[in-house]
PDB file of C-alpha atoms and ligand atoms in Angstrom:
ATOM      1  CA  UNK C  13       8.506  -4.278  25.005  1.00  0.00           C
ATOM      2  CA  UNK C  14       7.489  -2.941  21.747  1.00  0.00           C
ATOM      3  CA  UNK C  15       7.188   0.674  21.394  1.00  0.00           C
ATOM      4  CA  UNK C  16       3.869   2.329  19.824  1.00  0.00           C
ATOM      5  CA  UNK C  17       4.603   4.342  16.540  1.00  0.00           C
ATOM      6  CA  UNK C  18       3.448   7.735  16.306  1.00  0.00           C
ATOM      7  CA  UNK C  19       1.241   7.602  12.684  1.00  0.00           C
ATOM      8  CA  UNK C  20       1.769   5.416   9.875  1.00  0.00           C
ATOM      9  CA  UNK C  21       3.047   5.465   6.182  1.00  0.00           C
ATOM     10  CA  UNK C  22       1.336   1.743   4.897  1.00  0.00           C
ATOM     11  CA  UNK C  23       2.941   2.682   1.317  1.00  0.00           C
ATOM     12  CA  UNK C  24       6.081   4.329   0.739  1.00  0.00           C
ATOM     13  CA  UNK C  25       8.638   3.652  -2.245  1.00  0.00           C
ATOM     14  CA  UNK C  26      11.955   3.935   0.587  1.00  0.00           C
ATOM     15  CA  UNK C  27      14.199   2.685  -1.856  1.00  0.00           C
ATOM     16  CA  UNK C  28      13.249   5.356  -5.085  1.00  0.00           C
ATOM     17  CA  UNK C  29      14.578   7.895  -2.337  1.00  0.00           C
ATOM     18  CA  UNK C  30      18.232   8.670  -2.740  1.00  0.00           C
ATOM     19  CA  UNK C  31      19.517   7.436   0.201  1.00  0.00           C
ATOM     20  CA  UNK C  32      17.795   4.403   1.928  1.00  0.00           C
ATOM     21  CA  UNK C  33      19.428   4.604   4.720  1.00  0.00           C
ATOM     22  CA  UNK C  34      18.483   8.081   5.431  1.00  0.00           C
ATOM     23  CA  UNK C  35      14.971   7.250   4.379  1.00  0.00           C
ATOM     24  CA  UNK C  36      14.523   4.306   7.026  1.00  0.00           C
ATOM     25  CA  UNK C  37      16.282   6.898   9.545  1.00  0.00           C
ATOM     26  CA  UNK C  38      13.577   9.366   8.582  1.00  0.00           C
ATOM     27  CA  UNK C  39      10.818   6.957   9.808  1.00  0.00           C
ATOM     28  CA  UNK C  40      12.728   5.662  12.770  1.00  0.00           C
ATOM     29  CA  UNK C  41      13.405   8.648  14.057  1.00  0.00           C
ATOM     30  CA  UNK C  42       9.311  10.383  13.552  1.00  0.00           C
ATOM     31  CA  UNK C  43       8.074   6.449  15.110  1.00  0.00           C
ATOM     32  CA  UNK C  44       6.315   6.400  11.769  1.00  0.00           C
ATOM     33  CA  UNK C  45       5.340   2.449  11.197  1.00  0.00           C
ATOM     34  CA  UNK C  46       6.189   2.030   7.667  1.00  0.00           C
ATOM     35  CA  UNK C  47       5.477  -0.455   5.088  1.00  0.00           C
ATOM     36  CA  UNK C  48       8.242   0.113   2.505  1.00  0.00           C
ATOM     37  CA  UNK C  49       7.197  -1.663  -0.813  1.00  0.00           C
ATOM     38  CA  UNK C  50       9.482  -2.245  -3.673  1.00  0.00           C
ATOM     39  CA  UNK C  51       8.584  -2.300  -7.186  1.00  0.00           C
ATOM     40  CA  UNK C  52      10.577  -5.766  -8.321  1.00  0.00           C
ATOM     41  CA  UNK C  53      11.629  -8.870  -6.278  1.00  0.00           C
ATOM     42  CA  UNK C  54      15.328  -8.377  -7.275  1.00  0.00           C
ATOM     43  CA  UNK C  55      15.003  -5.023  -4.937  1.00  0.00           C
ATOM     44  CA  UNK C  56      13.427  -6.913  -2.491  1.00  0.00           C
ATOM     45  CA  UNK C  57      16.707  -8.214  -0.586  1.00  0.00           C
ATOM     46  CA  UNK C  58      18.639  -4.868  -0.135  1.00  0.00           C
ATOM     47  CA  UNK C  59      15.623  -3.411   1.152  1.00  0.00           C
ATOM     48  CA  UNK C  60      15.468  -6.373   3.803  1.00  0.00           C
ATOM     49  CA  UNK C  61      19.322  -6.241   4.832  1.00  0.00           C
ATOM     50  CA  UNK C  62      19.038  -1.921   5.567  1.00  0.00           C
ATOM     51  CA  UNK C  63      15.907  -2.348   7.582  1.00  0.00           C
ATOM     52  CA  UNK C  64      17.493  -4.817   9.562  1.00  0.00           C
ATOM     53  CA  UNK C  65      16.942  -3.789  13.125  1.00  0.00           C
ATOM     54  CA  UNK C  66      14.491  -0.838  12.361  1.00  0.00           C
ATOM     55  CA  UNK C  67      11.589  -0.822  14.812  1.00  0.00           C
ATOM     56  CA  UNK C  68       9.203   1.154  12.683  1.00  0.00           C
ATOM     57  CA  UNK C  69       9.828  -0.325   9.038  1.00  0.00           C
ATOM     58  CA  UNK C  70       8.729  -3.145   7.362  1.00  0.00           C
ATOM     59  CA  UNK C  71       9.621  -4.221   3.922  1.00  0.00           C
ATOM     60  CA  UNK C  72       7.471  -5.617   1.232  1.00  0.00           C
ATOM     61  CA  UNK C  73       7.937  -7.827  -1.434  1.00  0.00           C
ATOM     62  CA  UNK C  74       6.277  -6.465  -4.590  1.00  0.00           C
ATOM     63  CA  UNK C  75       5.768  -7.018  -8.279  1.00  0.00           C
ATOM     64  CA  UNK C  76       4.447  -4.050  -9.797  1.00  0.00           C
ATOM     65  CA  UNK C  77       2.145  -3.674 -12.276  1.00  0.00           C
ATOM     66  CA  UNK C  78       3.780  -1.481 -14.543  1.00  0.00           C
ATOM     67  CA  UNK C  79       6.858  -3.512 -14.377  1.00  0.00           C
ATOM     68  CA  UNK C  80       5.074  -6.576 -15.356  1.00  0.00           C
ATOM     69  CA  UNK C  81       5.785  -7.205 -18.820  1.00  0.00           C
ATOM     70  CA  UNK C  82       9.364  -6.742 -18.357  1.00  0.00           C
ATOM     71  CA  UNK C  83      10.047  -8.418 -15.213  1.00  0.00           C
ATOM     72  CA  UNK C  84       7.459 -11.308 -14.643  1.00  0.00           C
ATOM     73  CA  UNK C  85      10.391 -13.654 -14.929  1.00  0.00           C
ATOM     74  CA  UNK C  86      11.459 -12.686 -11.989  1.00  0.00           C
ATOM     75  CA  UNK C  87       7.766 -14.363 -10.351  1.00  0.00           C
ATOM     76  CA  UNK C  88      10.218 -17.513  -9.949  1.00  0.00           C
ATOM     77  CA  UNK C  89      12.445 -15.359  -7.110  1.00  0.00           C
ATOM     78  CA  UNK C  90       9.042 -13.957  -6.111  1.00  0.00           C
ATOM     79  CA  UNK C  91       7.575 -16.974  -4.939  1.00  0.00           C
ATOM     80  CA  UNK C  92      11.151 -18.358  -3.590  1.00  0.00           C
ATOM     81  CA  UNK C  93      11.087 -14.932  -1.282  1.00  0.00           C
ATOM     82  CA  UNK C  94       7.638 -14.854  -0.144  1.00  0.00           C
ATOM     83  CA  UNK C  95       8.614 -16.793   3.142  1.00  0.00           C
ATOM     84  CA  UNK C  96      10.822 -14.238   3.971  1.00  0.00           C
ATOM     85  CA  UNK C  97       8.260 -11.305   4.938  1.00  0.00           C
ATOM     86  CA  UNK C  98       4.915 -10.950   6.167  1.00  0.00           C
ATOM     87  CA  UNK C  99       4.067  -8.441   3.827  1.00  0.00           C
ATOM     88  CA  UNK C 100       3.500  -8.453   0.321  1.00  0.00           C
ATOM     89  CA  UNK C 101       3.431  -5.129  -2.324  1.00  0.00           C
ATOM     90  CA  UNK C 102       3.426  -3.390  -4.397  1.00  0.00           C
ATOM     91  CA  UNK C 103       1.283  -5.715  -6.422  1.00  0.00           C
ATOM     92  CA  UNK C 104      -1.977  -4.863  -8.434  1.00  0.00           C
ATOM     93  CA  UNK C 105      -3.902  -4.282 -11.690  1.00  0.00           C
ATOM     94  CA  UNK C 106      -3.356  -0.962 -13.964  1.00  0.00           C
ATOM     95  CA  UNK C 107      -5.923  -0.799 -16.564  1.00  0.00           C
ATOM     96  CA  UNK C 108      -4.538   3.437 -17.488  1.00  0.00           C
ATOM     97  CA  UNK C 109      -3.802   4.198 -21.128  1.00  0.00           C
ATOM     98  CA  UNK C 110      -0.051   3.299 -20.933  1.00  0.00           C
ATOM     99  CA  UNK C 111      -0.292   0.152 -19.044  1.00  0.00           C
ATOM    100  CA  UNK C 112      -3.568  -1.653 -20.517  1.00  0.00           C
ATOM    101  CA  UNK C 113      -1.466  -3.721 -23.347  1.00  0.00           C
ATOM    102  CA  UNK C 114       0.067  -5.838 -20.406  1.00  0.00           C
ATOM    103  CA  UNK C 115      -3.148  -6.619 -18.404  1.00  0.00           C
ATOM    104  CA  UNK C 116      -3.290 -10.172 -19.962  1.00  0.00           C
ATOM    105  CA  UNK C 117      -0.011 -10.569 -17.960  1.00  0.00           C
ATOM    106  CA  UNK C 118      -0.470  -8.594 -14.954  1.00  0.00           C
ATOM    107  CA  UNK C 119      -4.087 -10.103 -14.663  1.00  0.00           C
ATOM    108  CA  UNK C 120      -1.707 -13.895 -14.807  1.00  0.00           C
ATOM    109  CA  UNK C 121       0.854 -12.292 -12.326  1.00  0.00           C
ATOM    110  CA  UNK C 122      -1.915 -10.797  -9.580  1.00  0.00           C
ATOM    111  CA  UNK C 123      -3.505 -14.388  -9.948  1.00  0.00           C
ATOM    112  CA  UNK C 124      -0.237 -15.986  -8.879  1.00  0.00           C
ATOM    113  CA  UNK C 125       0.262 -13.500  -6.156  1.00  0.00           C
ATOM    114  CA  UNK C 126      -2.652 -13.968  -4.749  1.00  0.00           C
ATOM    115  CA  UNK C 127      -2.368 -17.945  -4.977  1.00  0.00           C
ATOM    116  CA  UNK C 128       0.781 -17.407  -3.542  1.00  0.00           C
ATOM    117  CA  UNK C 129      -0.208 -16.016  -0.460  1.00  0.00           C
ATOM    118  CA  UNK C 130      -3.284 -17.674  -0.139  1.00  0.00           C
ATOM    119  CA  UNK C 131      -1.547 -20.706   0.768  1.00  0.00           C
ATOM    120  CA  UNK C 132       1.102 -18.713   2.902  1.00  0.00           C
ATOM    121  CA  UNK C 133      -1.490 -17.402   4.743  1.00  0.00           C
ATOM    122  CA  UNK C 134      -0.991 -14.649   6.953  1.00  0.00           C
ATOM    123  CA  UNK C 135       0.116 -12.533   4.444  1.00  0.00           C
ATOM    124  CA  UNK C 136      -0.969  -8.225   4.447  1.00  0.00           C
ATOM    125  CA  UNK C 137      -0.960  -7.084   0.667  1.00  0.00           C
ATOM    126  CA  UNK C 138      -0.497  -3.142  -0.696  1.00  0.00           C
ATOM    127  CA  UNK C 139      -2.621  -3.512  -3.817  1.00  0.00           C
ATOM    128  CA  UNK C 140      -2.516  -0.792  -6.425  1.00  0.00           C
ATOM    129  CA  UNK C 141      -5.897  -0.802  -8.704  1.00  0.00           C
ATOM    130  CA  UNK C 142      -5.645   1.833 -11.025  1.00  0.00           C
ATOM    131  CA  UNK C 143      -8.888   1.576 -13.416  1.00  0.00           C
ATOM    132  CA  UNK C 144      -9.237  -2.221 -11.915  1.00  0.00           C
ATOM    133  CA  UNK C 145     -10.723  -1.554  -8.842  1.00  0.00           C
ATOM    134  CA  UNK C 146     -13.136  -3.867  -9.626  1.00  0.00           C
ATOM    135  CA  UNK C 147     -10.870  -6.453 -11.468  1.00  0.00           C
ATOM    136  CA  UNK C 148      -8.527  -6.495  -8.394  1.00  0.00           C
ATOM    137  CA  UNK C 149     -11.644  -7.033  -6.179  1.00  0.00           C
ATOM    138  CA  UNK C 150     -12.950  -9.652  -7.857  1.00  0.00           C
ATOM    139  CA  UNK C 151      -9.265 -11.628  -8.062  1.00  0.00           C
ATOM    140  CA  UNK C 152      -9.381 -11.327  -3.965  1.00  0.00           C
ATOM    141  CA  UNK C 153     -12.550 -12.707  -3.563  1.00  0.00           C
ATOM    142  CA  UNK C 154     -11.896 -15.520  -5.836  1.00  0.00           C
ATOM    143  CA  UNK C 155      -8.219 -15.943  -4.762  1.00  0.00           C
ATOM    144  CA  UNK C 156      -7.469 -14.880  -1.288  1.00  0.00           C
ATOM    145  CA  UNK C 157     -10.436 -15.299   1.291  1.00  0.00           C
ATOM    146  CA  UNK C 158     -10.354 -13.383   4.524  1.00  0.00           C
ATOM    147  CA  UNK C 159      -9.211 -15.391   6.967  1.00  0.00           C
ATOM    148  CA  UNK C 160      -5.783 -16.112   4.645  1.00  0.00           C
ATOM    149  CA  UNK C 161      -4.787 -12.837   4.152  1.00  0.00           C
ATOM    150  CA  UNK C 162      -5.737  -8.978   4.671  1.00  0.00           C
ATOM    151  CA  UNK C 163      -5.469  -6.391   1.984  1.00  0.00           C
ATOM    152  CA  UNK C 164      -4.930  -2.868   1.873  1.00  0.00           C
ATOM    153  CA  UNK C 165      -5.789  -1.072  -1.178  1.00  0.00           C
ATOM    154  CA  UNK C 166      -3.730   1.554  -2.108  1.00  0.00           C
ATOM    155  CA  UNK C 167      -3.979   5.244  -3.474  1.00  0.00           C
ATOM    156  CA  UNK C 168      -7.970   3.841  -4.257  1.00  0.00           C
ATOM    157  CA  UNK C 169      -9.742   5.299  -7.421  1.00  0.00           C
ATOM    158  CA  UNK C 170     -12.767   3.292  -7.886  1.00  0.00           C
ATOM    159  CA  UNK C 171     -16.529   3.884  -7.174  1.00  0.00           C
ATOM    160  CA  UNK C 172     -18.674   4.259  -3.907  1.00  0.00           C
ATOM    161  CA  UNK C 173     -20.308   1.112  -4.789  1.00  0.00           C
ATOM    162  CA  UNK C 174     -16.569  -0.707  -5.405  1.00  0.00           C
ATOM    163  CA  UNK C 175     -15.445   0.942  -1.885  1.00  0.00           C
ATOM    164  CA  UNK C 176     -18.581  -0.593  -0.530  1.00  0.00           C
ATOM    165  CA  UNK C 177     -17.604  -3.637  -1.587  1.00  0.00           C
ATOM    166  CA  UNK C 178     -14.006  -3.946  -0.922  1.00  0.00           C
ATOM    167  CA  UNK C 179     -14.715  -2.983   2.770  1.00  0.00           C
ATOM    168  CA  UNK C 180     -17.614  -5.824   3.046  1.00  0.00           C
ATOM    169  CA  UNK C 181     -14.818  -8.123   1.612  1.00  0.00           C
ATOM    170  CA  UNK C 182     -12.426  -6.745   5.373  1.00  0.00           C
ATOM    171  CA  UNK C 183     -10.213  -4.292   3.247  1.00  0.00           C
ATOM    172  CA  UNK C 184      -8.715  -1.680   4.458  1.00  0.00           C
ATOM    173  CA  UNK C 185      -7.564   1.377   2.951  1.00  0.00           C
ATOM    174  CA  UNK C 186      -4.737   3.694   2.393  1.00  0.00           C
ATOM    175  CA  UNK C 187      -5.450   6.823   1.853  1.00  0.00           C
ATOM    176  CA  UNK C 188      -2.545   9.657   1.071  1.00  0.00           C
ATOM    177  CA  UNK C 189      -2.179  13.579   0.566  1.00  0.00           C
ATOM    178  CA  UNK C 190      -3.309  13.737  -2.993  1.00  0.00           C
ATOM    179  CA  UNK C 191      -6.190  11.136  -2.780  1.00  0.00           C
ATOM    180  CA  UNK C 192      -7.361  14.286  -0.780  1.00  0.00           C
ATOM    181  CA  UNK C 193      -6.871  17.513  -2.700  1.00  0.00           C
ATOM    182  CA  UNK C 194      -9.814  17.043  -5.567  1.00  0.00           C
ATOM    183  CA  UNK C 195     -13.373  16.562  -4.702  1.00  0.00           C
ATOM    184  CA  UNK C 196     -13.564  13.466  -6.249  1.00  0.00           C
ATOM    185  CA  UNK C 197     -11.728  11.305  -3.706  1.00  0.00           C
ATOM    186  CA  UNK C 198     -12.592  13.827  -0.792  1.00  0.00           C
ATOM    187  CA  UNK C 199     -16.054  12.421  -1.075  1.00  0.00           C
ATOM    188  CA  UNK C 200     -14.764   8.798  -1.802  1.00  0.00           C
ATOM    189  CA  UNK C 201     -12.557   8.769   0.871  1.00  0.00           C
ATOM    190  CA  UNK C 202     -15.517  10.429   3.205  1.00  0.00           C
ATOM    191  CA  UNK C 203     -17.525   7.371   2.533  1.00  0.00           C
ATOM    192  CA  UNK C 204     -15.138   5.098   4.000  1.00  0.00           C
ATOM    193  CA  UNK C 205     -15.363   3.269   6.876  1.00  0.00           C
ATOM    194  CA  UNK C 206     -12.941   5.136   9.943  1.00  0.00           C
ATOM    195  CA  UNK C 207     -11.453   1.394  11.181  1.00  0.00           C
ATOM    196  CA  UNK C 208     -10.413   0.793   7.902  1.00  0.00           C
ATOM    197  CA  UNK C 209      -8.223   4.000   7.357  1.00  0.00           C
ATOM    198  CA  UNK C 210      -4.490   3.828   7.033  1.00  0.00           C
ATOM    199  CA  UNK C 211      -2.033   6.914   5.814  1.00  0.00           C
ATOM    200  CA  UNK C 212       0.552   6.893   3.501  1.00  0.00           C
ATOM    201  CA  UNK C 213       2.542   9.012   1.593  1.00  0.00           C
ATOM    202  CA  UNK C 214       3.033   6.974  -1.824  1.00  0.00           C
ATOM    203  CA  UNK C 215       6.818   8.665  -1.978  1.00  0.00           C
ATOM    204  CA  UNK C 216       8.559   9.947  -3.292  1.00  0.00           C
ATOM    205  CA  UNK C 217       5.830   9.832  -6.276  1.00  0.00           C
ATOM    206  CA  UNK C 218       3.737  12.270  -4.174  1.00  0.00           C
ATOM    207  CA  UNK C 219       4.958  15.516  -4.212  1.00  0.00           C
ATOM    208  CA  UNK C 220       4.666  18.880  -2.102  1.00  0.00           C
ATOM    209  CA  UNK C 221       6.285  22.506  -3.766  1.00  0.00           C
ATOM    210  CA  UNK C 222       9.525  21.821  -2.580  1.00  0.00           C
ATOM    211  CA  UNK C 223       9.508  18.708  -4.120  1.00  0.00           C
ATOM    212  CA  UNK C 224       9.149  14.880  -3.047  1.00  0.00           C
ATOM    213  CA  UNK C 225       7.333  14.266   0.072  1.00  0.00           C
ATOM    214  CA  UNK C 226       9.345  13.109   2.886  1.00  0.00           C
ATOM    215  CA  UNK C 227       9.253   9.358   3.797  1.00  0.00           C
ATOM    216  CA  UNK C 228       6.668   8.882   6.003  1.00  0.00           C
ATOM    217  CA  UNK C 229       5.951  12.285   6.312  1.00  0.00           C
ATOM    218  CA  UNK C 230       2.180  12.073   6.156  1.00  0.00           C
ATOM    219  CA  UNK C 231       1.572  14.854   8.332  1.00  0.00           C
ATOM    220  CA  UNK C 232      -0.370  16.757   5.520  1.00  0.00           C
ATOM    221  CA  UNK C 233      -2.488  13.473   4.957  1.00  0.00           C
ATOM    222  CA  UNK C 234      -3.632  13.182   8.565  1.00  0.00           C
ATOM    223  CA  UNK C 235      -4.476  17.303   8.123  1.00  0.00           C
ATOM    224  CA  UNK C 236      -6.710  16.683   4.959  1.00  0.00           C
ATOM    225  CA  UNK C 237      -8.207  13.237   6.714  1.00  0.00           C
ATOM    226  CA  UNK C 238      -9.192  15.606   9.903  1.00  0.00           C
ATOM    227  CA  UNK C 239     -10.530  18.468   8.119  1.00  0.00           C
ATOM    228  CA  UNK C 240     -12.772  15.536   6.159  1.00  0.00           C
ATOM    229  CA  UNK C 241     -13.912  13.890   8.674  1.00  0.00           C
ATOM    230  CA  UNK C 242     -14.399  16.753  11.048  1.00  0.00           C
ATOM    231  CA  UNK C 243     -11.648  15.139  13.711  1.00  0.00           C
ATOM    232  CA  UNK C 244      -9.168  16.197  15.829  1.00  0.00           C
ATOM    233  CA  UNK C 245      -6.085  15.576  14.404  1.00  0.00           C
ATOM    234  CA  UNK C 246      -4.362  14.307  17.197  1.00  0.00           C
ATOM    235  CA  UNK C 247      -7.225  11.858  17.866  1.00  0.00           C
ATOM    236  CA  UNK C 248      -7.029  10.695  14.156  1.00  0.00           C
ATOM    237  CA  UNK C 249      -3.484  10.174  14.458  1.00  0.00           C
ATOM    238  CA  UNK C 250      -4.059   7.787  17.341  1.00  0.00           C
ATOM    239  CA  UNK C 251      -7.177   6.256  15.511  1.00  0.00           C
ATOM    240  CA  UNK C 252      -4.999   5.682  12.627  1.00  0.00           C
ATOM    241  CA  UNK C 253      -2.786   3.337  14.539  1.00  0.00           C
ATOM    242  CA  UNK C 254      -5.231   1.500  16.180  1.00  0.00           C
ATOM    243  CA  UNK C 255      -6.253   0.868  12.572  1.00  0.00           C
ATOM    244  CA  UNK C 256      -2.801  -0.671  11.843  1.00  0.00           C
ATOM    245  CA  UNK C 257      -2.511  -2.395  14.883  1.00  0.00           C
ATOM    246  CA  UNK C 258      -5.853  -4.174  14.563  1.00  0.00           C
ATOM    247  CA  UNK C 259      -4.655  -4.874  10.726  1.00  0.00           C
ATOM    248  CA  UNK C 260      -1.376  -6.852  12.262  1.00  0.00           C
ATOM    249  CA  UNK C 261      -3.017  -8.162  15.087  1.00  0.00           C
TER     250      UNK C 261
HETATM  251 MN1   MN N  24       3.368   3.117  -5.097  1.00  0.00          MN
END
C-alpha cells in the first residue's frame, strides 16, 4: 500500500543542506513528497544511494543553468543516467545579468535535455526560467510534446500572458514562499490555474530570519497560497497533493 504524503516540496536543493541524511529524514518524517533536484549529474548518484528506501523523496537528475559553462561535459553522464530516474531537474534557461554570456550553451544543453527525454518519455522536468520564460516555453513546445513528458516550472517569473501559455501547453507550476511576499508574483501566481499548483521550498536558497528554510518545510508557502486564494489551508494542502498525484499519475 502506498501511503499519501501530507504536502509537497516539488523543488528542494536536499543535498546543499549540510547533512543529507538528516534532510531526507526531515521529509520522511513531515510525509512531505519531495522532489530533490541536484545541480550537476556527478551529484546525481549520492543523492540516489541516501534516498534509497525513502517513501516521500524522489531524486532528480539536473544540469543547471548556471553551472552550464563549466560542467556541460558532464551532458555525456547526463544522458548515460537519465534511465535511472523518472524525474529530471534542475534544468532551465537563465537569461539574469550574471548568467546571459552562457545562454548560447545553456540554450544547446536545454535542447539536449529536452531531446533527451522526449524520447525517454515519461519523464517530469523542474525547469528554472529566469528571464527565459518564454525561451524555455518555446524549447518545450518544439522539443518535448505533452504526451512525452510533463513539466513543472519552477520559482516562475514571467508574464500573465507567458503563464497563460505555459498552462495551455499542460504545465504545472511550483510556486514557493518568496514567489509570494511581493505583489508582483502574488498577482501572477493568483492568475494561475488551482490544478496546476505545486509547493516548494527552493532550499536552502529560500530563507526565513533564522536562516535557511527547512527541507520541505513549505508550511509558510501553503499560508501565503491560502491567504491568496482565499482557501482553507487545510483544504489547499490536500488540493495540493491531488495536484501531484494527478502530475505522476
Ligand atoms: Mn533551485
Amino acid at each position: 500500500m502506498i501511503s499519501t504524503p501530507s504536502r509537497v516540496d516539488f523543488h528542494c536543493h536536499l543535498d546543499l543542506y549540510p547533512d543529507l541524511a538528516l534532510a531526507i529524514d526531515a521529509c520522511e518524517t513531515s510525509r512531505t513528497a519531495t522532489l530533490a533536484v541536484t545541480t550537476t549529474p556527478k551529484a546525481f548518484r549520492q543523492n540516489m544511494r541516501m534516498a534509497r528506501g525513502a517513501e516521500f523523496v524522489r531524486v532528480g537528475l539536473g544540469l543547471h543553468p548556471h553551472l552550464v559553462e563549466e560542467r556541460r561535459s558532464e551532458m555525456a553522464l547526463f544522458e548515460a543516467l537519465l534511465p535511472e530516474t523518472r524525474y529530471v531537474g534542475e534544468v532551465g534557461l537563465d537569461a539574469g545579468p550574471r548568467f546571459y554570456r552562457s545562454m548560447r550553451q545553456q540554450l544547446s544543453v536545454f535542447r539536449q535535455v529536452l531531446s533527451l527525454c522526449n524520447a525517454a518519455g515519461n519523464k517530469i522536468l523542474s525547469i528554472h526560467s529566469v528571464r527565459a520564460a518564454g525561451q524555455v516555453l518555446d524549447c518545450v513546445e518544439e522539443l518535448l510534446p505533452r504526451d512525452s513528458g510533463r513539466v513543472v516550472l519552477h520559482w516562475f517569473s514571467g508574464t500573465q500572458a507567458e503563464a497563460r501559455r505555459a498552462a495551455e501547453l499542460g504545465c504545472y507550476f511550483s510556486v514557493n514562499q518568496a514567489m509570494l511576499e511581493r505583489e508582483r508574483g502574488r498577482t501572477l501566481v493568483a492568475s494561475l490555474p488551482e490544478d496546476r499548483l505545486l509547493t516548494e521550498t527552493d532550499g536552502p536558497f529560500v530563507e526565513n530570519d533564522e536562516g535557511p528554510i527547512g527541507p520541505g518545510d513549505v508550511s509558510l508557502a501553503v499560508e501565503r497560497l491560502s491567504a491568496l486564494l482565499e482557501r482553507n489551508a487545510s483544504d489547499l494542502q490536500r488540493q495540493i497533493v491531488r495536484n501531484l498525484v494527478a502530475l505522476v499519475s
